[in-house]
JSON list of C-alpha atoms in Angstrom, two decimals:
[
{"chain": "A", "resi": 1389, "resn": "MET", "atom": "CA", "xyz": [28.04, -110.08, 37.93]},
{"chain": "A", "resi": 1390, "resn": "THR", "atom": "CA", "xyz": [30.04, -112.48, 35.76]},
{"chain": "A", "resi": 1391, "resn": "ALA", "atom": "CA", "xyz": [33.76, -112.04, 35.16]},
{"chain": "A", "resi": 1392, "resn": "LYS", "atom": "CA", "xyz": [33.08, -110.94, 31.59]},
{"chain": "A", "resi": 1393, "resn": "LYS", "atom": "CA", "xyz": [30.63, -108.25, 32.72]},
{"chain": "A", "resi": 1394, "resn": "GLN", "atom": "CA", "xyz": [33.03, -107.10, 35.43]},
{"chain": "A", "resi": 1395, "resn": "LYS", "atom": "CA", "xyz": [35.78, -106.74, 32.86]},
{"chain": "A", "resi": 1396, "resn": "LEU", "atom": "CA", "xyz": [33.45, -104.84, 30.52]},
{"chain": "A", "resi": 1397, "resn": "PHE", "atom": "CA", "xyz": [32.38, -102.49, 33.33]},
{"chain": "A", "resi": 1398, "resn": "ASP", "atom": "CA", "xyz": [36.00, -101.99, 34.33]},
{"chain": "A", "resi": 1399, "resn": "TYR", "atom": "CA", "xyz": [36.77, -100.93, 30.76]},
{"chain": "A", "resi": 1400, "resn": "PHE", "atom": "CA", "xyz": [33.75, -98.60, 30.79]},
{"chain": "A", "resi": 1401, "resn": "ILE", "atom": "CA", "xyz": [35.12, -96.97, 33.96]},
{"chain": "A", "resi": 1402, "resn": "LEU", "atom": "CA", "xyz": [38.49, -96.54, 32.23]},
{"chain": "A", "resi": 1403, "resn": "CYS", "atom": "CA", "xyz": [36.74, -94.82, 29.30]},
{"chain": "A", "resi": 1404, "resn": "ALA", "atom": "CA", "xyz": [34.83, -92.60, 31.73]},
{"chain": "A", "resi": 1405, "resn": "ARG", "atom": "CA", "xyz": [38.09, -91.58, 33.39]},
{"chain": "A", "resi": 1406, "resn": "ILE", "atom": "CA", "xyz": [39.56, -90.54, 30.05]},
{"chain": "A", "resi": 1407, "resn": "LEU", "atom": "CA", "xyz": [36.42, -88.57, 29.15]},
{"chain": "A", "resi": 1408, "resn": "LEU", "atom": "CA", "xyz": [36.32, -86.72, 32.48]},
{"chain": "A", "resi": 1409, "resn": "ALA", "atom": "CA", "xyz": [40.08, -86.08, 32.43]},
{"chain": "A", "resi": 1410, "resn": "TRP", "atom": "CA", "xyz": [40.00, -84.74, 28.86]},
{"chain": "A", "resi": 1411, "resn": "THR", "atom": "CA", "xyz": [37.02, -82.52, 29.67]},
{"chain": "A", "resi": 1412, "resn": "LEU", "atom": "CA", "xyz": [38.69, -81.03, 32.73]},
{"chain": "A", "resi": 1413, "resn": "LEU", "atom": "CA", "xyz": [42.06, -80.60, 31.03]},
{"chain": "A", "resi": 1414, "resn": "SER", "atom": "CA", "xyz": [40.61, -78.93, 27.95]},
{"chain": "A", "resi": 1415, "resn": "TYR", "atom": "CA", "xyz": [38.33, -76.57, 29.86]},
{"chain": "A", "resi": 1416, "resn": "GLY", "atom": "CA", "xyz": [41.04, -75.82, 32.39]},
{"chain": "A", "resi": 1417, "resn": "TRP", "atom": "CA", "xyz": [43.57, -74.96, 29.69]},
{"chain": "A", "resi": 1418, "resn": "SER", "atom": "CA", "xyz": [41.04, -72.81, 27.82]},
{"chain": "A", "resi": 1419, "resn": "LYS", "atom": "CA", "xyz": [40.72, -70.63, 30.91]},
{"chain": "A", "resi": 1420, "resn": "LEU", "atom": "CA", "xyz": [44.50, -70.16, 31.12]},
{"chain": "A", "resi": 1421, "resn": "ASP", "atom": "CA", "xyz": [44.70, -69.56, 27.36]},
{"chain": "A", "resi": 1422, "resn": "ASP", "atom": "CA", "xyz": [41.91, -66.92, 27.29]},
{"chain": "A", "resi": 1423, "resn": "GLY", "atom": "CA", "xyz": [39.66, -69.30, 25.39]},
{"chain": "A", "resi": 1424, "resn": "GLN", "atom": "CA", "xyz": [36.85, -69.06, 27.92]},
{"chain": "A", "resi": 1425, "resn": "PHE", "atom": "CA", "xyz": [35.19, -66.25, 29.87]},
{"chain": "A", "resi": 1426, "resn": "GLY", "atom": "CA", "xyz": [35.24, -62.57, 28.98]},
{"chain": "A", "resi": 1427, "resn": "ILE", "atom": "CA", "xyz": [33.01, -60.48, 26.70]},
{"chain": "A", "resi": 1428, "resn": "SER", "atom": "CA", "xyz": [33.59, -58.31, 23.62]},
{"chain": "A", "resi": 1429, "resn": "LEU", "atom": "CA", "xyz": [34.24, -54.56, 23.65]},
{"chain": "A", "resi": 1430, "resn": "GLU", "atom": "CA", "xyz": [30.81, -53.98, 22.17]},
{"chain": "A", "resi": 1431, "resn": "GLU", "atom": "CA", "xyz": [29.22, -55.95, 24.98]},
{"chain": "A", "resi": 1432, "resn": "MET", "atom": "CA", "xyz": [31.32, -54.02, 27.50]},
{"chain": "A", "resi": 1433, "resn": "ALA", "atom": "CA", "xyz": [29.59, -50.83, 26.34]},
{"chain": "A", "resi": 1434, "resn": "THR", "atom": "CA", "xyz": [26.14, -52.36, 26.87]},
{"chain": "A", "resi": 1435, "resn": "PRO", "atom": "CA", "xyz": [24.22, -51.28, 30.00]},
{"chain": "A", "resi": 1436, "resn": "VAL", "atom": "CA", "xyz": [24.25, -53.95, 32.70]},
{"chain": "A", "resi": 1437, "resn": "LYS", "atom": "CA", "xyz": [20.46, -54.28, 32.65]},
{"chain": "A", "resi": 1438, "resn": "ASP", "atom": "CA", "xyz": [20.61, -55.15, 28.94]},
{"chain": "A", "resi": 1439, "resn": "LEU", "atom": "CA", "xyz": [23.61, -57.46, 29.13]},
{"chain": "A", "resi": 1440, "resn": "GLY", "atom": "CA", "xyz": [21.95, -60.54, 30.58]},
{"chain": "A", "resi": 1441, "resn": "LEU", "atom": "CA", "xyz": [23.09, -62.83, 33.39]},
{"chain": "A", "resi": 1442, "resn": "PHE", "atom": "CA", "xyz": [25.17, -65.07, 31.12]},
{"chain": "A", "resi": 1443, "resn": "LYS", "atom": "CA", "xyz": [27.32, -62.29, 29.66]},
{"chain": "A", "resi": 1444, "resn": "LEU", "atom": "CA", "xyz": [27.56, -60.54, 33.01]},
{"chain": "A", "resi": 1445, "resn": "SER", "atom": "CA", "xyz": [28.78, -63.72, 34.71]},
{"chain": "A", "resi": 1446, "resn": "TRP", "atom": "CA", "xyz": [31.25, -64.33, 31.86]},
{"chain": "A", "resi": 1447, "resn": "TYR", "atom": "CA", "xyz": [32.65, -60.83, 32.44]},
{"chain": "A", "resi": 1448, "resn": "LEU", "atom": "CA", "xyz": [33.01, -61.37, 36.19]},
{"chain": "A", "resi": 1449, "resn": "PHE", "atom": "CA", "xyz": [34.55, -64.83, 35.83]},
{"chain": "A", "resi": 1450, "resn": "ASP", "atom": "CA", "xyz": [37.22, -63.38, 33.51]},
{"chain": "A", "resi": 1451, "resn": "HIS", "atom": "CA", "xyz": [38.94, -61.58, 36.40]},
{"chain": "A", "resi": 1452, "resn": "GLU", "atom": "CA", "xyz": [42.09, -62.83, 38.08]},
{"chain": "A", "resi": 1453, "resn": "PRO", "atom": "CA", "xyz": [43.01, -64.71, 40.14]},
{"chain": "A", "resi": 1454, "resn": "PHE", "atom": "CA", "xyz": [39.58, -66.38, 39.94]},
{"chain": "A", "resi": 1455, "resn": "LYS", "atom": "CA", "xyz": [39.95, -67.50, 36.32]},
{"chain": "A", "resi": 1456, "resn": "SER", "atom": "CA", "xyz": [43.42, -68.99, 36.77]},
{"chain": "A", "resi": 1457, "resn": "PHE", "atom": "CA", "xyz": [42.41, -70.68, 40.02]},
{"chain": "A", "resi": 1458, "resn": "ILE", "atom": "CA", "xyz": [39.48, -72.41, 38.34]},
{"chain": "A", "resi": 1459, "resn": "GLY", "atom": "CA", "xyz": [41.60, -73.36, 35.31]},
{"chain": "A", "resi": 1460, "resn": "ILE", "atom": "CA", "xyz": [44.45, -74.78, 37.40]},
{"chain": "A", "resi": 1461, "resn": "SER", "atom": "CA", "xyz": [42.00, -76.66, 39.65]},
{"chain": "A", "resi": 1462, "resn": "GLN", "atom": "CA", "xyz": [40.42, -78.30, 36.62]},
{"chain": "A", "resi": 1463, "resn": "ILE", "atom": "CA", "xyz": [43.81, -79.25, 35.15]},
{"chain": "A", "resi": 1464, "resn": "ILE", "atom": "CA", "xyz": [44.95, -80.77, 38.46]},
{"chain": "A", "resi": 1465, "resn": "ALA", "atom": "CA", "xyz": [41.72, -82.78, 38.77]},
{"chain": "A", "resi": 1466, "resn": "GLY", "atom": "CA", "xyz": [42.08, -83.98, 35.18]},
{"chain": "A", "resi": 1467, "resn": "LEU", "atom": "CA", "xyz": [45.66, -85.13, 35.70]},
{"chain": "A", "resi": 1468, "resn": "LEU", "atom": "CA", "xyz": [44.76, -86.93, 38.93]},
{"chain": "A", "resi": 1469, "resn": "LEU", "atom": "CA", "xyz": [42.05, -88.87, 37.10]},
{"chain": "A", "resi": 1470, "resn": "LEU", "atom": "CA", "xyz": [44.60, -90.30, 34.67]},
{"chain": "A", "resi": 1471, "resn": "TYR", "atom": "CA", "xyz": [46.76, -92.06, 37.26]},
{"chain": "A", "resi": 1472, "resn": "ASN", "atom": "CA", "xyz": [45.58, -95.09, 39.22]},
{"chain": "A", "resi": 1473, "resn": "ARG", "atom": "CA", "xyz": [47.22, -93.99, 42.45]},
{"chain": "A", "resi": 1474, "resn": "THR", "atom": "CA", "xyz": [45.49, -90.60, 42.42]},
{"chain": "A", "resi": 1475, "resn": "LEU", "atom": "CA", "xyz": [42.20, -91.59, 40.76]},
{"chain": "A", "resi": 1476, "resn": "ILE", "atom": "CA", "xyz": [40.01, -91.41, 43.87]},
{"chain": "A", "resi": 1477, "resn": "LEU", "atom": "CA", "xyz": [41.46, -88.02, 44.81]},
{"chain": "A", "resi": 1478, "resn": "GLY", "atom": "CA", "xyz": [40.81, -86.79, 41.27]},
{"chain": "A", "resi": 1479, "resn": "VAL", "atom": "CA", "xyz": [37.17, -87.91, 41.47]},
{"chain": "A", "resi": 1480, "resn": "LEU", "atom": "CA", "xyz": [36.68, -86.27, 44.88]},
{"chain": "A", "resi": 1481, "resn": "ILE", "atom": "CA", "xyz": [38.09, -83.00, 43.52]},
{"chain": "A", "resi": 1482, "resn": "SER", "atom": "CA", "xyz": [36.16, -83.15, 40.25]},
{"chain": "A", "resi": 1483, "resn": "ILE", "atom": "CA", "xyz": [32.76, -83.64, 41.94]},
{"chain": "A", "resi": 1484, "resn": "PRO", "atom": "CA", "xyz": [32.61, -80.15, 43.50]},
{"chain": "A", "resi": 1485, "resn": "ILE", "atom": "CA", "xyz": [34.05, -78.67, 40.29]},
{"chain": "A", "resi": 1486, "resn": "PHE", "atom": "CA", "xyz": [31.30, -80.20, 38.13]},
{"chain": "A", "resi": 1487, "resn": "LEU", "atom": "CA", "xyz": [28.65, -79.45, 40.74]},
{"chain": "A", "resi": 1488, "resn": "ASN", "atom": "CA", "xyz": [29.73, -75.82, 40.94]},
{"chain": "A", "resi": 1489, "resn": "ILE", "atom": "CA", "xyz": [29.66, -75.47, 37.15]},
{"chain": "A", "resi": 1490, "resn": "LEU", "atom": "CA", "xyz": [26.20, -77.09, 37.07]},
{"chain": "A", "resi": 1491, "resn": "ILE", "atom": "CA", "xyz": [24.82, -74.59, 39.60]},
{"chain": "A", "resi": 1492, "resn": "VAL", "atom": "CA", "xyz": [26.44, -71.69, 37.71]},
{"chain": "A", "resi": 1493, "resn": "ASP", "atom": "CA", "xyz": [24.90, -72.90, 34.45]},
{"chain": "A", "resi": 1494, "resn": "ILE", "atom": "CA", "xyz": [21.47, -73.34, 36.03]},
{"chain": "A", "resi": 1495, "resn": "THR", "atom": "CA", "xyz": [21.69, -69.85, 37.54]},
{"chain": "A", "resi": 1496, "resn": "TYR", "atom": "CA", "xyz": [23.28, -67.85, 34.73]},
{"chain": "A", "resi": 1497, "resn": "VAL", "atom": "CA", "xyz": [23.62, -69.79, 31.46]},
{"chain": "A", "resi": 1498, "resn": "LYS", "atom": "CA", "xyz": [20.20, -71.45, 31.40]},
{"chain": "A", "resi": 1499, "resn": "MET", "atom": "CA", "xyz": [20.99, -73.91, 28.58]},
{"chain": "A", "resi": 1500, "resn": "SER", "atom": "CA", "xyz": [19.43, -77.30, 29.34]},
{"chain": "A", "resi": 1501, "resn": "GLY", "atom": "CA", "xyz": [22.03, -79.15, 27.27]},
{"chain": "A", "resi": 1502, "resn": "PHE", "atom": "CA", "xyz": [24.72, -78.24, 29.79]},
{"chain": "A", "resi": 1503, "resn": "TYR", "atom": "CA", "xyz": [22.51, -79.42, 32.68]},
{"chain": "A", "resi": 1504, "resn": "TRP", "atom": "CA", "xyz": [22.32, -82.93, 31.28]},
{"chain": "A", "resi": 1505, "resn": "ARG", "atom": "CA", "xyz": [25.98, -83.07, 30.30]},
{"chain": "A", "resi": 1506, "resn": "LEU", "atom": "CA", "xyz": [27.26, -81.98, 33.71]},
{"chain": "A", "resi": 1507, "resn": "SER", "atom": "CA", "xyz": [24.76, -84.22, 35.49]},
{"chain": "A", "resi": 1508, "resn": "TYR", "atom": "CA", "xyz": [26.09, -87.10, 33.38]},
{"chain": "A", "resi": 1509, "resn": "TYR", "atom": "CA", "xyz": [29.66, -86.27, 34.40]},
{"chain": "A", "resi": 1510, "resn": "LEU", "atom": "CA", "xyz": [28.60, -86.35, 38.07]},
{"chain": "A", "resi": 1511, "resn": "ILE", "atom": "CA", "xyz": [26.96, -89.74, 37.52]},
{"chain": "A", "resi": 1512, "resn": "LEU", "atom": "CA", "xyz": [30.21, -91.02, 35.99]},
{"chain": "A", "resi": 1513, "resn": "ASP", "atom": "CA", "xyz": [32.09, -89.79, 39.06]},
{"chain": "A", "resi": 1514, "resn": "VAL", "atom": "CA", "xyz": [29.67, -91.68, 41.30]},
{"chain": "A", "resi": 1515, "resn": "LEU", "atom": "CA", "xyz": [30.06, -94.83, 39.19]},
{"chain": "A", "resi": 1516, "resn": "ILE", "atom": "CA", "xyz": [33.85, -94.60, 39.51]},
{"chain": "A", "resi": 1517, "resn": "LEU", "atom": "CA", "xyz": [33.55, -94.33, 43.29]},
{"chain": "A", "resi": 1518, "resn": "TRP", "atom": "CA", "xyz": [31.12, -97.27, 43.28]},
{"chain": "A", "resi": 1519, "resn": "HIS", "atom": "CA", "xyz": [33.53, -99.34, 41.19]},
{"chain": "A", "resi": 1520, "resn": "TYR", "atom": "CA", "xyz": [36.25, -98.75, 43.77]},
{"chain": "A", "resi": 1521, "resn": "ARG", "atom": "CA", "xyz": [33.88, -98.82, 46.77]},
{"chain": "A", "resi": 1522, "resn": "ASP", "atom": "CA", "xyz": [36.15, -101.19, 48.70]},
{"chain": "A", "resi": 1523, "resn": "ARG", "atom": "CA", "xyz": [38.80, -98.46, 48.78]},
{"chain": "A", "resi": 1524, "resn": "MET", "atom": "CA", "xyz": [36.20, -95.83, 49.63]},
{"chain": "A", "resi": 1525, "resn": "THR", "atom": "CA", "xyz": [34.86, -97.93, 52.52]},
{"chain": "A", "resi": 1526, "resn": "MET", "atom": "CA", "xyz": [38.32, -98.23, 54.05]},
{"chain": "A", "resi": 1527, "resn": "ALA", "atom": "CA", "xyz": [38.92, -94.50, 53.61]},
{"chain": "A", "resi": 1528, "resn": "PHE", "atom": "CA", "xyz": [35.64, -93.50, 55.24]},
{"chain": "A", "resi": 1529, "resn": "LYS", "atom": "CA", "xyz": [36.20, -95.88, 58.13]},
{"chain": "A", "resi": 1530, "resn": "ALA", "atom": "CA", "xyz": [39.64, -94.42, 58.72]},
{"chain": "A", "resi": 1531, "resn": "ILE", "atom": "CA", "xyz": [38.24, -90.87, 58.62]},
{"chain": "A", "resi": 1532, "resn": "PHE", "atom": "CA", "xyz": [35.07, -91.22, 60.69]},
{"chain": "A", "resi": 1533, "resn": "ASN", "atom": "CA", "xyz": [35.40, -94.23, 63.02]},
{"chain": "A", "resi": 1534, "resn": "GLY", "atom": "CA", "xyz": [36.39, -93.28, 66.56]},
{"chain": "A", "resi": 1535, "resn": "LEU", "atom": "CA", "xyz": [37.28, -89.70, 65.69]},
{"chain": "A", "resi": 1536, "resn": "THR", "atom": "CA", "xyz": [37.57, -87.52, 68.79]},
{"chain": "A", "resi": 1537, "resn": "THR", "atom": "CA", "xyz": [39.89, -85.05, 70.48]},
{"chain": "A", "resi": 1538, "resn": "LYS", "atom": "CA", "xyz": [43.26, -86.48, 71.46]},
{"chain": "A", "resi": 1539, "resn": "PHE", "atom": "CA", "xyz": [42.87, -85.29, 75.06]},
{"chain": "A", "resi": 1540, "resn": "LYS", "atom": "CA", "xyz": [40.01, -84.89, 77.55]},
{"chain": "A", "resi": 1541, "resn": "PHE", "atom": "CA", "xyz": [39.16, -81.40, 78.77]},
{"chain": "A", "resi": 1542, "resn": "PRO", "atom": "CA", "xyz": [37.20, -80.14, 81.79]},
{"chain": "A", "resi": 1543, "resn": "ILE", "atom": "CA", "xyz": [33.61, -78.89, 81.37]},
{"chain": "A", "resi": 1544, "resn": "TRP", "atom": "CA", "xyz": [34.60, -75.23, 81.76]},
{"chain": "A", "resi": 1545, "resn": "ALA", "atom": "CA", "xyz": [36.97, -75.52, 78.80]},
{"chain": "A", "resi": 1546, "resn": "TYR", "atom": "CA", "xyz": [34.03, -76.51, 76.58]},
{"chain": "A", "resi": 1547, "resn": "LEU", "atom": "CA", "xyz": [31.82, -73.73, 78.00]},
{"chain": "A", "resi": 1548, "resn": "ILE", "atom": "CA", "xyz": [34.28, -71.00, 77.01]},
{"chain": "A", "resi": 1549, "resn": "LEU", "atom": "CA", "xyz": [34.81, -72.39, 73.50]},
{"chain": "A", "resi": 1550, "resn": "PRO", "atom": "CA", "xyz": [32.84, -69.53, 71.82]},
{"chain": "A", "resi": 1551, "resn": "ILE", "atom": "CA", "xyz": [35.08, -66.94, 73.50]},
{"chain": "A", "resi": 1552, "resn": "MET", "atom": "CA", "xyz": [38.24, -68.88, 72.68]},
{"chain": "A", "resi": 1553, "resn": "ALA", "atom": "CA", "xyz": [37.11, -69.23, 69.06]},
{"chain": "A", "resi": 1554, "resn": "ILE", "atom": "CA", "xyz": [36.94, -65.43, 68.86]},
{"chain": "A", "resi": 1555, "resn": "GLY", "atom": "CA", "xyz": [40.47, -65.34, 70.24]},
{"chain": "A", "resi": 1556, "resn": "VAL", "atom": "CA", "xyz": [41.62, -67.76, 67.53]},
{"chain": "A", "resi": 1557, "resn": "GLU", "atom": "CA", "xyz": [40.00, -65.49, 64.93]},
{"chain": "A", "resi": 1558, "resn": "MET", "atom": "CA", "xyz": [41.94, -62.50, 66.30]},
{"chain": "A", "resi": 1559, "resn": "LEU", "atom": "CA", "xyz": [45.23, -64.38, 65.88]},
{"chain": "A", "resi": 1560, "resn": "ALA", "atom": "CA", "xyz": [44.82, -63.91, 62.12]},
{"chain": "A", "resi": 1561, "resn": "PHE", "atom": "CA", "xyz": [45.49, -60.19, 62.54]},
{"chain": "A", "resi": 1562, "resn": "ILE", "atom": "CA", "xyz": [48.92, -60.66, 64.15]},
{"chain": "A", "resi": 1563, "resn": "PRO", "atom": "CA", "xyz": [50.88, -61.40, 60.92]},
{"chain": "A", "resi": 1564, "resn": "LYS", "atom": "CA", "xyz": [49.15, -58.47, 59.17]},
{"chain": "A", "resi": 1565, "resn": "LEU", "atom": "CA", "xyz": [49.90, -56.18, 62.10]},
{"chain": "A", "resi": 1566, "resn": "LEU", "atom": "CA", "xyz": [53.58, -57.17, 62.08]},
{"chain": "A", "resi": 1567, "resn": "LEU", "atom": "CA", "xyz": [53.77, -56.56, 58.33]},
{"chain": "A", "resi": 1568, "resn": "GLU", "atom": "CA", "xyz": [52.17, -53.13, 58.71]},
{"chain": "A", "resi": 1569, "resn": "LEU", "atom": "CA", "xyz": [54.59, -52.26, 61.53]},
{"chain": "A", "resi": 1570, "resn": "ILE", "atom": "CA", "xyz": [57.48, -53.05, 59.18]},
{"chain": "A", "resi": 1571, "resn": "LEU", "atom": "CA", "xyz": [56.08, -51.27, 56.12]},
{"chain": "A", "resi": 1572, "resn": "ASN", "atom": "CA", "xyz": [54.25, -48.33, 57.77]},
{"chain": "A", "resi": 1573, "resn": "PRO", "atom": "CA", "xyz": [55.43, -48.10, 61.39]},
{"chain": "A", "resi": 1574, "resn": "ALA", "atom": "CA", "xyz": [54.31, -44.51, 62.12]},
{"chain": "A", "resi": 1575, "resn": "GLU", "atom": "CA", "xyz": [50.79, -44.89, 60.68]},
{"chain": "A", "resi": 1576, "resn": "THR", "atom": "CA", "xyz": [50.33, -48.29, 62.28]},
{"chain": "A", "resi": 1577, "resn": "LEU", "atom": "CA", "xyz": [51.38, -47.10, 65.74]},
{"chain": "A", "resi": 1578, "resn": "GLU", "atom": "CA", "xyz": [49.09, -44.09, 65.45]},
{"chain": "A", "resi": 1579, "resn": "SER", "atom": "CA", "xyz": [46.21, -46.34, 64.45]},
{"chain": "A", "resi": 1580, "resn": "LEU", "atom": "CA", "xyz": [46.92, -48.68, 67.37]},
{"chain": "A", "resi": 1581, "resn": "SER", "atom": "CA", "xyz": [47.01, -45.72, 69.75]},
{"chain": "A", "resi": 1582, "resn": "LYS", "atom": "CA", "xyz": [43.63, -44.47, 68.52]},
{"chain": "A", "resi": 1583, "resn": "THR", "atom": "CA", "xyz": [42.16, -47.95, 68.82]},
{"chain": "A", "resi": 1584, "resn": "LEU", "atom": "CA", "xyz": [43.47, -48.30, 72.37]},
{"chain": "A", "resi": 1585, "resn": "ASP", "atom": "CA", "xyz": [42.08, -44.87, 73.32]},
{"chain": "A", "resi": 1586, "resn": "LEU", "atom": "CA", "xyz": [38.70, -45.82, 71.90]},
{"chain": "A", "resi": 1587, "resn": "PHE", "atom": "CA", "xyz": [38.73, -49.10, 73.78]},
{"chain": "A", "resi": 1588, "resn": "LEU", "atom": "CA", "xyz": [39.63, -47.39, 77.07]},
{"chain": "A", "resi": 1589, "resn": "SER", "atom": "CA", "xyz": [36.95, -44.76, 76.57]},
{"chain": "A", "resi": 1590, "resn": "LEU", "atom": "CA", "xyz": [34.32, -47.49, 76.54]},
{"chain": "A", "resi": 1591, "resn": "TRP", "atom": "CA", "xyz": [35.23, -48.35, 80.12]},
{"chain": "A", "resi": 1592, "resn": "ASN", "atom": "CA", "xyz": [35.09, -44.76, 81.42]}
]
């Protein structure tokens, strides 16, 4: 590719960044500003079977904190696309956002125009990553090359990993248990006592 073509493609990538950023920022803000999602009172009175998947999904997506989470995520991705230092991160965040919207549209909205538009946005994301592939190559090498545990473990430690994983899962209940002991000590202690009795009865 000649220097002139490289410069032209670089400018095209810059235009694509602005397009993707504006799209994400505008759609993200519309969710925070009640400009997207939700249905009318008349539609609310319609039986679910007569409402249709599109309107039903729009009603469900209008609930918090889902709506704000999606809106804020889109705004963050849009802002990251505008700055050179955070461009790659913005692209990597925007890809699952666009892909998720595409699947939602295919499943619920069923308007082919959106399929092509979102697919085009995904292609632009891929082109941006290709344009900066030297950076991406370094990043992937740093992430995947030679990745292993920091220490060696005996065979038995690997064999009991499923059991230990269950133990790690149970650790999640400790903060909740402590909070319940502070807020509802009597009820929590009674519940723990019943649980212990049930556990002991299994061994009798």
